[in-house]
XYZ file of C-alpha atoms in Angstrom:
747
model
C -92.958 14.697 58.130
C -93.999 11.382 56.451
C -92.651 12.550 53.186
C -89.442 13.538 54.463
C -88.891 10.362 56.234
C -89.521 8.471 53.144
C -87.040 10.824 51.228
C -84.302 10.330 53.742
C -84.787 6.482 53.647
C -84.737 6.473 49.799
C -81.591 8.722 49.499
C -79.984 6.521 52.105
C -81.098 3.206 50.155
C -80.022 4.744 46.757
C -76.390 5.803 48.255
C -75.880 2.272 49.655
C -77.014 0.574 46.412
C -74.823 2.769 44.317
C -71.672 2.256 46.433
C -71.980 -1.352 46.607
C -71.806 -3.610 43.568
C -73.538 -7.054 43.581
C -71.952 -10.067 42.119
C -74.600 -12.077 40.024
C -74.749 -15.839 40.095
C -73.555 -17.595 36.903
C -75.352 -20.631 35.693
C -73.835 -23.638 33.476
C -76.887 -24.307 31.521
C -79.397 -22.126 29.464
C -82.432 -21.100 31.106
C -85.643 -21.952 29.683
C -88.119 -18.969 29.104
C -91.784 -19.443 29.429
C -92.847 -16.372 31.317
C -93.721 -18.263 34.493
C -90.272 -18.129 36.064
C -90.318 -21.933 36.675
C -86.781 -22.713 35.663
C -84.978 -24.024 38.821
C -82.076 -21.954 38.222
C -83.861 -18.759 39.440
C -83.669 -20.314 43.034
C -80.003 -19.430 42.901
C -80.325 -15.847 41.836
C -80.431 -12.729 43.991
C -83.825 -10.857 44.284
C -84.279 -7.209 44.420
C -87.587 -5.398 45.242
C -86.635 -1.768 46.511
C -88.690 0.104 44.090
C -89.653 3.694 44.513
C -92.350 5.687 42.731
C -91.387 8.349 40.114
C -94.881 9.174 38.702
C -97.468 10.578 39.795
C -95.602 11.252 43.263
C -91.918 11.164 43.180
C -90.370 9.229 46.235
C -93.931 7.658 47.144
C -94.169 3.970 48.011
C -95.301 1.922 44.897
C -98.960 0.545 45.082
C -97.945 -2.816 43.919
C -94.906 -5.036 44.474
C -92.161 -5.754 41.956
C -89.437 -8.327 42.302
C -86.165 -8.773 40.007
C -83.808 -11.683 39.554
C -80.583 -11.691 37.563
C -78.458 -14.753 36.311
C -76.051 -15.104 33.402
C -74.188 -17.835 31.376
C -71.464 -17.790 28.841
C -73.665 -16.399 26.315
C -76.655 -14.416 27.765
C -77.805 -12.198 30.549
C -81.210 -13.617 32.141
C -83.521 -11.079 34.095
C -86.968 -12.206 35.401
C -89.471 -9.532 36.716
C -92.528 -10.517 38.615
C -94.931 -7.601 38.522
C -97.597 -8.270 41.384
C -100.949 -6.700 40.698
C -103.959 -7.330 43.085
C -106.340 -6.548 40.119
C -104.812 -8.550 37.178
C -107.932 -8.261 35.172
C -107.358 -4.597 34.902
C -103.696 -4.937 33.386
C -103.504 -2.891 30.021
C -102.098 -4.664 27.183
C -102.832 -3.796 23.247
C -99.568 -3.771 21.389
C -98.157 -6.760 19.583
C -95.690 -5.193 17.115
C -91.982 -5.409 17.223
C -91.062 -1.826 18.024
C -94.728 -0.748 18.214
C -95.676 2.121 20.704
C -96.003 0.405 24.250
C -96.932 3.685 25.774
C -100.617 2.936 26.445
C -99.632 -0.285 28.170
C -98.370 -1.666 31.308
C -94.695 -2.400 30.652
C -91.371 -3.633 32.102
C -88.165 -1.888 31.054
C -84.650 -2.870 31.793
C -81.779 -0.316 31.377
C -78.288 -1.449 31.080
C -75.398 0.795 31.290
C -72.867 -1.902 29.992
C -69.780 0.402 30.040
C -70.793 1.641 33.571
C -69.723 4.906 32.323
C -73.076 7.147 33.384
C -73.689 8.500 29.818
C -74.868 5.729 27.636
C -76.978 2.703 28.036
C -79.389 0.446 26.216
C -83.097 -0.395 27.113
C -85.173 -3.527 26.452
C -88.856 -3.036 26.997
C -91.953 -5.378 26.909
C -95.648 -5.370 27.673
C -97.687 -8.412 29.159
C -98.357 -9.579 25.441
C -94.511 -9.960 24.801
C -94.116 -7.013 22.510
C -90.685 -5.839 22.319
C -89.000 -2.496 22.052
C -85.360 -1.557 22.314
C -83.682 1.719 22.135
C -80.532 3.760 23.268
C -80.133 6.370 25.999
C -77.197 8.745 25.241
C -75.660 12.103 26.687
C -76.564 11.136 30.353
C -80.355 11.348 30.051
C -80.901 13.963 27.330
C -81.708 11.774 24.624
C -83.642 8.485 23.746
C -82.953 6.791 20.344
C -85.876 4.574 19.800
C -84.707 3.439 16.404
C -81.899 1.217 17.796
C -82.444 -2.173 17.112
C -80.743 -5.609 18.298
C -81.154 -9.381 18.996
C -82.961 -10.331 22.267
C -85.778 -12.461 23.641
C -88.623 -12.121 26.113
C -91.355 -14.497 27.208
C -94.485 -12.919 29.152
C -97.095 -14.410 31.184
C -100.428 -13.032 32.849
C -100.990 -14.749 36.290
C -103.521 -14.574 38.989
C -101.290 -12.447 41.004
C -99.912 -10.009 38.218
C -97.780 -10.753 35.103
C -94.161 -11.878 34.523
C -91.530 -11.143 32.009
C -88.258 -13.310 31.463
C -85.661 -11.678 29.149
C -82.709 -13.306 27.471
C -80.099 -10.693 26.144
C -77.144 -11.797 24.127
C -73.821 -10.609 25.278
C -73.165 -9.957 21.559
C -75.832 -7.325 21.778
C -74.352 -5.542 24.720
C -71.058 -3.539 24.400
C -68.619 -3.670 27.177
C -65.034 -3.632 28.155
C -63.577 -7.084 28.580
C -62.176 -7.395 32.289
C -62.015 -10.498 34.745
C -64.901 -8.547 36.358
C -67.084 -6.544 34.421
C -69.242 -4.133 36.148
C -72.456 -2.743 34.608
C -75.120 -0.205 35.690
C -78.773 -1.808 35.821
C -82.238 -0.411 36.222
C -85.695 -1.745 36.181
C -88.551 0.663 35.247
C -92.267 -0.578 35.457
C -95.340 0.923 34.324
C -98.832 0.474 35.803
C -100.723 2.115 33.123
C -104.476 2.373 34.400
C -102.954 4.104 37.711
C -100.558 6.468 35.751
C -97.935 5.037 37.781
C -94.307 4.498 37.167
C -91.732 2.775 39.504
C -88.239 2.097 39.483
C -85.242 0.250 40.970
C -83.009 1.261 42.442
C -84.637 4.133 44.377
C -82.742 7.571 44.009
C -83.319 11.119 45.198
C -86.733 12.101 44.437
C -86.006 15.364 43.268
C -84.083 13.999 40.194
C -85.813 14.728 36.798
C -86.453 11.978 34.722
C -84.602 9.461 37.169
C -85.408 6.524 34.921
C -82.662 7.737 32.396
C -80.292 9.256 34.926
C -77.621 6.871 34.252
C -75.271 7.948 36.996
C -77.768 6.327 39.596
C -78.005 2.453 38.643
C -77.479 -0.666 40.817
C -74.103 -1.857 39.885
C -73.843 -5.594 39.021
C -70.586 -7.538 38.499
C -70.259 -10.372 35.885
C -66.986 -12.380 35.815
C -65.287 -13.945 33.127
C -67.051 -12.497 30.036
C -65.389 -13.481 26.872
C -65.533 -11.075 23.953
C -67.161 -12.177 20.823
C -67.170 -10.414 17.344
C -70.351 -11.121 15.426
C -70.720 -10.523 11.857
C -74.333 -9.700 10.614
C -75.158 -9.437 7.099
C -78.422 -8.326 5.823
C -78.969 -8.541 1.966
C -82.127 -7.030 0.625
C -84.293 -6.915 -2.807
C -86.843 -4.860 -3.873
C -89.581 -4.718 -6.509
C -91.228 -1.109 -7.092
C -93.614 0.358 -9.658
C -94.048 4.199 -9.678
C -96.516 6.374 -11.607
C -95.924 10.146 -11.420
C -96.897 13.398 -13.115
C -94.633 16.424 -13.647
C -94.815 19.805 -15.316
C -93.224 19.821 -18.877
C -90.650 22.323 -19.877
C -93.033 24.896 -21.223
C -94.989 24.636 -17.769
C -98.093 24.232 -19.627
C -99.351 20.615 -18.715
C -98.335 17.758 -16.684
C -96.443 14.876 -18.173
C -96.930 11.137 -16.962
C -93.937 8.950 -16.364
C -93.882 5.646 -15.014
C -91.583 2.447 -14.530
C -91.275 -0.911 -12.969
C -88.031 -2.040 -11.358
C -86.795 1.635 -11.410
C -83.387 2.442 -12.408
C -80.695 4.286 -10.695
C -78.405 4.772 -13.698
C -75.537 2.655 -12.187
C -74.858 0.981 -15.286
C -75.408 1.476 -19.041
C -76.938 -1.894 -19.513
C -80.539 -1.414 -18.727
C -81.196 -5.100 -17.524
C -78.039 -4.938 -15.301
C -78.997 -1.816 -14.056
C -82.531 -2.737 -13.126
C -80.958 -5.706 -11.204
C -78.310 -3.581 -9.552
C -80.553 -0.967 -8.529
C -82.824 -3.002 -6.576
C -80.588 -5.199 -4.542
C -78.377 -4.069 -1.727
C -76.907 -5.094 1.430
C -76.060 -3.888 5.033
C -73.069 -5.393 7.249
C -72.656 -5.231 10.976
C -69.266 -6.340 12.301
C -67.903 -6.208 15.812
C -64.232 -5.326 15.066
C -63.832 -5.531 18.962
C -66.168 -5.773 21.849
C -65.914 -2.074 22.072
C -65.934 -1.056 18.100
C -68.735 -1.939 15.614
C -68.306 -1.189 12.026
C -71.530 -0.775 9.726
C -71.400 -1.076 6.041
C -74.313 -0.280 3.650
C -74.282 -0.740 -0.068
C -76.968 0.827 -2.268
C -78.877 1.951 0.715
C -82.580 1.819 0.396
C -85.328 3.199 2.803
C -88.406 2.225 1.011
C -89.983 0.945 4.417
C -89.342 4.335 6.146
C -92.529 5.949 7.406
C -93.829 9.101 5.711
C -93.174 12.336 7.226
C -96.455 14.230 8.844
C -97.417 17.357 6.983
C -97.437 20.420 9.065
C -98.840 23.771 8.884
C -95.785 26.241 9.079
C -97.025 29.904 9.988
C -93.661 31.377 10.635
C -90.868 33.024 8.639
C -88.457 30.282 8.956
C -87.860 26.908 7.691
C -88.729 23.673 9.853
C -86.769 20.431 10.385
C -88.332 16.875 10.049
C -87.336 13.992 12.317
C -85.094 11.348 10.799
C -86.993 8.224 10.092
C -84.316 6.118 8.010
C -82.990 3.290 10.029
C -79.467 3.492 9.160
C -79.132 7.184 10.199
C -81.356 6.535 13.145
C -78.946 4.079 14.709
C -76.098 5.798 16.803
C -77.773 9.050 15.380
C -77.529 10.846 19.047
C -73.708 9.952 18.987
C -73.192 12.215 16.208
C -75.525 14.986 17.732
C -74.172 18.543 18.029
C -76.934 20.875 18.423
C -78.515 23.740 20.617
C -82.030 24.744 20.403
C -83.321 24.357 16.771
C -79.771 24.513 15.500
C -78.512 21.168 14.379
C -74.849 21.354 13.168
C -75.139 17.719 11.912
C -78.624 17.052 10.293
C -78.550 13.580 8.825
C -81.389 14.327 6.433
C -79.103 16.494 4.415
C -77.599 13.047 3.197
C -79.853 11.364 0.412
C -82.538 13.967 0.261
C -82.143 17.249 -1.618
C -84.719 19.594 -2.650
C -87.213 17.229 -1.329
C -86.097 14.495 -3.759
C -84.527 11.252 -2.675
C -80.978 10.872 -3.961
C -79.589 7.549 -4.527
C -76.933 6.647 -1.646
C -74.193 4.347 -3.285
C -72.625 3.136 -0.325
C -71.472 4.282 3.481
C -69.935 3.089 6.452
C -70.301 3.914 10.278
C -67.517 3.237 13.004
C -68.849 3.453 16.529
C -67.528 2.599 19.853
C -66.416 3.428 23.344
C -63.011 2.534 25.071
C -61.243 4.166 28.303
C -64.035 6.709 28.467
C -63.672 7.885 24.823
C -66.740 7.704 22.535
C -66.007 7.485 18.955
C -68.160 7.909 15.731
C -67.033 8.164 12.058
C -69.686 8.319 9.227
C -68.990 8.307 5.540
C -71.519 8.301 2.804
C -71.368 8.823 -0.889
C -74.533 9.825 -2.937
C -75.060 9.765 -6.715
C -75.448 12.580 -9.130
C -78.877 13.161 -10.447
C -78.388 15.358 -13.826
C -82.183 15.504 -14.416
C -82.683 17.489 -11.117
C -79.517 19.304 -11.280
C -78.239 17.638 -8.176
C -74.310 16.854 -7.735
C -72.977 13.641 -6.269
C -71.612 14.411 -2.792
C -69.467 12.551 -0.208
C -70.284 13.305 3.381
C -67.930 12.529 6.292
C -68.653 13.160 9.857
C -66.174 12.342 12.814
C -67.198 12.725 16.504
C -65.235 12.352 19.719
C -66.304 12.652 23.256
C -64.182 11.995 26.497
C -66.014 11.405 29.603
C -64.616 12.803 33.037
C -66.053 12.366 36.445
C -68.898 9.723 36.667
C -71.895 11.932 36.427
C -72.436 12.502 32.569
C -69.782 15.267 32.217
C -67.755 15.169 28.818
C -65.647 17.197 26.586
C -65.818 16.548 22.764
C -65.351 17.501 19.272
C -66.925 17.384 15.849
C -65.676 17.379 12.163
C -67.696 17.456 9.073
C -66.489 17.375 5.505
C -68.917 17.721 2.529
C -67.398 17.522 -1.028
C -69.013 17.465 -4.401
C -67.427 14.901 -6.300
C -68.188 16.249 -9.536
C -67.340 19.894 -8.970
C -64.964 21.786 -6.820
C -67.467 22.803 -4.209
C -66.879 21.929 -0.477
C -67.734 22.817 3.131
C -65.806 21.774 6.073
C -66.735 22.320 9.735
C -65.028 21.764 13.222
C -66.747 22.126 16.580
C -65.920 21.465 20.144
C -68.136 21.251 23.103
C -68.346 20.466 26.886
C -70.789 19.331 29.434
C -70.198 19.598 33.183
C -72.576 18.568 35.794
C -71.907 20.491 39.008
C -74.389 18.009 41.033
C -77.268 16.032 40.317
C -79.506 19.010 39.416
C -77.045 21.596 38.056
C -75.031 21.403 34.735
C -73.523 23.726 32.061
C -72.806 23.322 28.479
C -71.013 25.175 25.899
C -70.372 24.608 22.036
C -68.717 26.252 19.354
C -67.958 25.533 15.607
C -66.344 27.413 12.698
C -66.873 26.601 8.910
C -64.754 26.936 5.753
C -66.621 27.103 2.578
C -65.374 27.396 -0.935
C -67.592 30.527 -1.712
C -67.742 32.223 1.670
C -65.191 34.762 3.398
C -63.297 33.084 6.147
C -64.390 35.446 8.778
C -67.440 35.766 10.631
C -68.000 32.028 10.253
C -68.579 30.868 13.575
C -71.369 29.716 16.135
C -71.316 29.391 19.627
C -73.861 28.553 22.504
C -73.819 28.508 26.306
C -76.507 26.742 28.336
C -77.061 26.318 31.986
C -79.908 24.397 33.686
C -81.141 23.325 37.183
C -83.633 20.428 36.796
C -85.784 18.937 39.489
C -89.120 17.550 40.312
C -89.978 20.002 43.048
C -88.800 23.414 43.971
C -87.093 25.961 41.654
C -86.070 25.264 38.296
C -83.850 27.296 36.135
C -82.618 27.294 32.450
C -80.695 30.002 30.523
C -78.946 29.928 27.104
C -77.047 32.363 24.813
C -76.305 31.621 21.210
C -74.846 33.531 18.267
C -74.618 32.642 14.470
C -72.308 34.691 12.505
C -73.662 35.647 8.828
C -71.118 33.536 7.234
C -71.233 30.458 9.119
C -72.761 27.329 6.811
C -73.296 23.782 7.929
C -74.014 21.729 4.616
C -75.004 18.835 6.757
C -76.533 20.880 9.316
C -79.772 22.663 9.972
C -80.193 26.410 10.902
C -83.616 28.270 11.042
C -81.545 31.377 10.817
C -78.139 32.857 10.997
C -76.597 36.379 11.515
C -78.305 36.400 14.942
C -77.837 36.450 18.654
C -80.184 34.663 20.934
C -80.852 34.906 24.562
C -83.417 32.802 26.463
C -84.114 32.390 30.181
C -86.818 30.501 31.868
C -87.311 30.046 35.787
C -90.143 27.763 37.261
C -91.308 26.569 40.523
C -92.891 23.110 41.034
C -95.010 21.929 43.717
C -95.704 18.150 44.506
C -99.049 17.772 46.388
C -98.300 15.224 49.250
C -101.335 12.834 50.233
C -103.763 14.386 47.560
C -105.871 11.926 45.396
C -106.572 14.370 42.760
C -103.473 16.648 41.959
C -99.968 15.350 41.498
C -97.950 18.451 40.810
C -98.226 22.098 39.672
C -95.685 23.886 37.667
C -95.532 27.807 37.338
C -92.997 29.024 34.704
C -91.944 32.454 33.096
C -89.743 32.838 30.195
C -88.046 35.586 28.154
C -86.409 35.556 24.809
C -84.493 38.164 22.905
C -83.260 37.602 19.235
C -81.034 40.398 17.714
C -79.695 40.679 14.272
C -76.043 40.198 14.829
C -74.627 42.510 11.931
C -76.784 45.784 12.960
C -77.596 45.005 16.811
C -81.302 45.580 16.099
C -83.710 43.673 18.364
C -85.558 41.657 15.917
C -87.862 39.469 18.272
C -88.771 39.782 21.913
C -90.882 37.405 23.758
C -92.146 36.895 26.979
C -94.980 34.938 29.054
C -96.180 32.636 31.777
C -97.315 29.109 31.884
C -99.113 27.083 34.465
C -99.359 23.417 34.234
C -101.041 21.202 36.639
C -100.846 17.347 36.588
C -103.587 15.104 38.061
C -103.002 11.786 39.774
C -104.670 9.808 36.977
C -102.320 11.598 34.376
C -104.487 14.203 33.069
C -102.946 17.542 32.506
C -104.221 21.066 32.292
C -101.980 24.043 30.844
C -102.665 27.382 30.523
C -100.538 30.359 29.142
C -102.874 33.396 30.103
C -100.910 36.308 28.300
C -97.891 35.995 26.209
C -96.212 39.077 24.557
C -94.234 39.225 21.142
C -92.751 42.028 19.510
C -91.137 41.186 16.212
C -89.560 43.118 13.247
C -90.022 42.046 9.735
C -86.974 43.468 7.639
C -88.785 42.914 4.385
C -92.370 42.141 3.011
C -93.509 38.555 3.900
C -95.857 36.779 1.468
C -97.515 34.366 3.792
C -99.868 32.830 0.735
C -100.839 33.825 -2.952
C -103.258 36.565 -1.704
C -101.671 38.021 1.380
C -98.504 40.071 1.910
C -97.503 41.402 5.389
C -95.576 44.631 5.109
C -92.235 45.057 6.669
C -92.205 46.885 10.005
C -92.491 46.136 13.763
C -95.431 44.343 15.192
C -96.780 43.977 18.808
C -98.851 40.894 19.533
C -100.529 39.159 22.564
C -101.304 35.530 22.791
C -103.384 33.107 25.044
C -103.341 29.574 24.996
C -105.051 26.571 26.792
C -104.518 23.003 26.530
C -106.136 19.885 28.300
C -104.741 16.250 27.833
C -106.424 13.138 29.157
C -103.513 11.079 29.785
C -102.989 7.491 28.903
C -104.631 5.592 31.741
C -107.440 4.240 29.528
C -107.956 2.833 26.235
C -108.866 6.091 24.764
C -107.185 9.378 25.134
C -106.644 12.609 23.653
C -105.785 16.527 24.044
C -107.291 19.715 22.999
C -105.347 23.107 22.676
C -106.825 26.389 21.779
C -105.044 29.856 21.107
C -106.142 33.310 20.269
C -103.431 35.702 19.324
C -102.655 38.801 17.356
C -100.756 38.103 14.266
C -98.750 40.758 12.307
C -101.442 43.378 12.414
C -104.365 40.762 12.185
C -106.014 38.122 14.246
C -105.373 34.435 14.616
C -107.454 31.573 16.076
C -105.981 28.334 16.417
C -107.127 24.868 17.718
C -105.578 21.349 17.514
C -107.123 18.088 18.644
C -105.652 14.814 19.091
C -107.401 11.567 19.858
C -106.518 7.900 20.101
C -108.729 4.960 20.384
C -107.467 1.284 21.371
C -110.282 -1.122 20.306
C -108.169 -4.156 21.019
C -104.829 -5.468 20.396
C -105.779 -5.926 16.826
C -107.223 -2.522 16.054
C -106.216 1.017 17.035
C -106.691 4.278 15.437
C -105.376 7.899 16.230
C -105.816 11.190 14.558
C -105.413 14.703 14.773
C -107.141 18.047 13.621
C -105.343 21.280 13.069
C -107.308 24.565 12.381
C -106.199 28.147 11.863
C -108.135 31.076 10.985
C -106.115 34.256 10.092
C -107.724 37.632 9.453
C -105.893 40.835 8.100
C -106.586 44.273 7.138
C -107.541 44.897 3.443
C -104.252 46.578 2.729
C -102.504 43.365 2.916
C -104.451 41.777 0.099
C -102.862 41.388 -3.351
C -104.577 40.159 -6.609
C -107.660 38.260 -6.122
C -106.914 37.249 -2.550
C -109.160 37.658 0.581
C -108.363 39.327 3.907
C -109.221 36.309 5.859
C -108.120 32.481 5.004
C -108.526 29.273 6.962
C -106.055 26.284 7.023
C -107.001 22.777 7.846
C -104.719 19.622 8.692
C -106.348 16.465 9.152
C -104.301 13.191 9.886
C -105.627 9.786 10.467
C -103.610 6.728 11.642
C -105.337 3.274 11.601
C -103.146 0.381 12.889
C -104.061 -3.268 12.400
C -102.032 -5.966 14.151
C -103.119 -9.133 12.769
C -100.639 -10.810 15.114
C -96.967 -10.282 16.457
C -95.790 -11.129 12.985
C -98.236 -9.516 10.604
C -98.996 -5.479 11.012
C -100.616 -3.024 8.675
C -99.925 0.868 9.429
C -102.030 3.391 7.531
C -101.368 7.145 7.192
C -103.870 9.494 5.795
C -103.311 13.363 5.655
C -105.216 16.371 4.218
C -103.919 19.615 3.890
C -106.108 22.444 2.947
C -103.655 24.970 1.643
C -102.531 22.514 -1.326
C -106.156 20.863 -1.275
C -104.784 17.445 -1.328
C -104.771 14.021 0.471
C -101.609 12.027 0.846
C -101.575 8.369 1.704
C -99.012 5.839 3.088
C -99.857 2.398 3.558
C -97.304 -0.257 5.185
C -97.901 -3.913 5.507
C -95.102 -5.682 7.519
C -94.384 -9.333 8.048
C -91.931 -10.087 10.773
C -91.789 -13.833 11.068
C -88.454 -13.553 13.297
C -85.772 -11.326 14.545
C -83.799 -9.937 11.601
C -86.211 -11.001 8.812
C -88.772 -8.381 7.481
C -90.969 -8.107 4.371
C -92.512 -4.709 3.762
C -95.244 -3.770 1.164
C -95.675 -0.152 0.954
C -98.278 1.977 -1.219
C -97.934 5.838 -1.366
C -100.247 8.052 -3.228
C -100.912 11.830 -3.717
C -104.611 12.812 -4.653
C -105.365 16.466 -5.780
C -108.835 17.593 -4.745
C -108.996 20.883 -6.747
C -107.302 20.044 -9.868
C -108.058 23.554 -11.438
C -106.847 25.982 -8.779
C -103.541 26.572 -10.769
C -103.206 27.611 -14.588
C -102.127 24.188 -15.517
C -104.770 21.689 -14.514
C -103.260 18.920 -12.197
C -104.024 15.155 -12.408
C -106.316 13.793 -9.950
C -103.556 11.543 -8.702
C -100.313 12.971 -9.430
C -98.011 10.133 -7.926
C -98.372 6.467 -7.090
C -95.838 4.172 -5.795
C -95.932 0.486 -4.837
C -92.824 -1.052 -3.148
C -92.074 -4.587 -2.048
C -88.977 -5.182 0.047
C -87.484 -8.352 1.611
C -84.634 -8.493 3.960
C -82.975 -11.307 5.978
C -80.254 -10.941 8.403
C -77.446 -13.724 8.616
C -75.316 -14.292 11.833
C -72.008 -15.450 10.181
């Protein structure tokens, strides 16, 4: 009865808050930020304090009070948040670095839907140490792009009654439609980390899933007389590098060393001019209007991008890696056109080919939103690399969506064109998609695309997908999708794990919320089933089914159990899983059991352990994965993971000098040192047993002010078993040292 009453009150408050917009007071002078909310201007601001808990128990009253004030002037939006805490000595804060992970800290997050469209927003997040993190939220609430970066300030202070944060956000960092009265959607999310508690303003229906990112449910605020400005940001960069690497000679008999300083991209025939031009470049960002932004990049460089995590892939299919390059990460979700593992646009196809970084000569991106239309246009030109037999390509991507309703529904289209600029090869693709939300819990989406290729028939060249979902925090949850990829469909700028398939998947779940419990938060029981058919023959290639139980505790810990999953898989041809084992073609039945335990992030150390036992194509597989993170202080933290796989097969699978049993290990270590909010050192060390090598990536960053960065990056690959192949490998087969400096000018 108590929970029902609280739910009714929250729904009523949410409906009232959403229906009535609040005029925000305007000030004539800039507010001085110090983290203590002492400027007298705050006395004239409206105060909001109607927060609700969304974790661990949706709809419950927060354990601590939070108050929010909002003001603005000609240039800035000001927000002051007072986060009361009866035990301020227990406030958790360890992150100092700009764009560092604040997930283990107490935090305050502002979410602003500046168009008030319910589909896109930007967020500004900080912790008690004043670390800053900003990101985009797109497609209603489905995706969060943490690579988005803009200009803003925050000052924080820990007090005897809790902690405060004062935000100053330039209107040049917010896109909006210029009107006499501009209405925006506004949210505040607070995390009390030691309690694994997250609270949010304004309150909403507790059954909403991920309510902090449901942009249809925001507090509406009105700002009057905002003037449009068109900022121009120019960011030149310069780099200096040294590389030393070994590659097999033409006879495949030995490794040949090559090295260089200030490496060349062969832009000019004159060596000195080419070395200079190859190591300088520029990015430009210009607000054509308040709604449309143009980004231009010249001689694009991604030296500071983090290295990819190595993986153990024990499937028949290729895997995709996440994008980590800043230019492509920004607005990446705007161009997204994906379902499941299939990505019709996959930005890593640009500038990376056959695992080799291909020079990007220039590119442009036009993005914006007006009258409910969201527009994205991308064009990039890469350079030919004759030594690697890589052609020059021009990539064009155009994305357009139109919102309808105010609940995240839209209809859209996508066009891509990939052309080899030194041959006649091309690939063109067009697609349309729609998403319709019936109510706060149910929505449906559909996508279809068709491709045209210079060397593929113009038939059976399509892809389609239907998706239906009900999402909630309690009660029944459902998900179903069907997809089909025809054999002649080809997306040159996409990622497809497979083609010539039909795929159907269904998942049903029931969620319980434990009311009044001090130990348990919620329990989810789910069942799934998947069928994959070969499209051309109609043969059932893969069938999977199983159940999962997930128990979440009040302190953030989680226990997950998959008692017995069943899989039947057909191999159409022999599969060579490594040098010594070949799995014969045919049909296989397999059973699998898994268990996983995670500690949550309510303390300065956390981790997880997952163990699985399964049949594996006529053999057996034992797998284990362990993750751990320890925060020693705001200066030093370390995380690591260990993956282990033991596979055993019948002797008839063995070829050559192989063994019927093999083990694979993957060890990853990530120490981080934050000397201050300006200086940081990130390290990544990875050992993988299949190649028996250690890869290292070390990045020193100096960020003295917003828009200014210096990176010093060291990469190294080390072979531990030099003589496992016919040609002996060098101990260190590649070394790279890169120094990069960039500075942004506001013109």
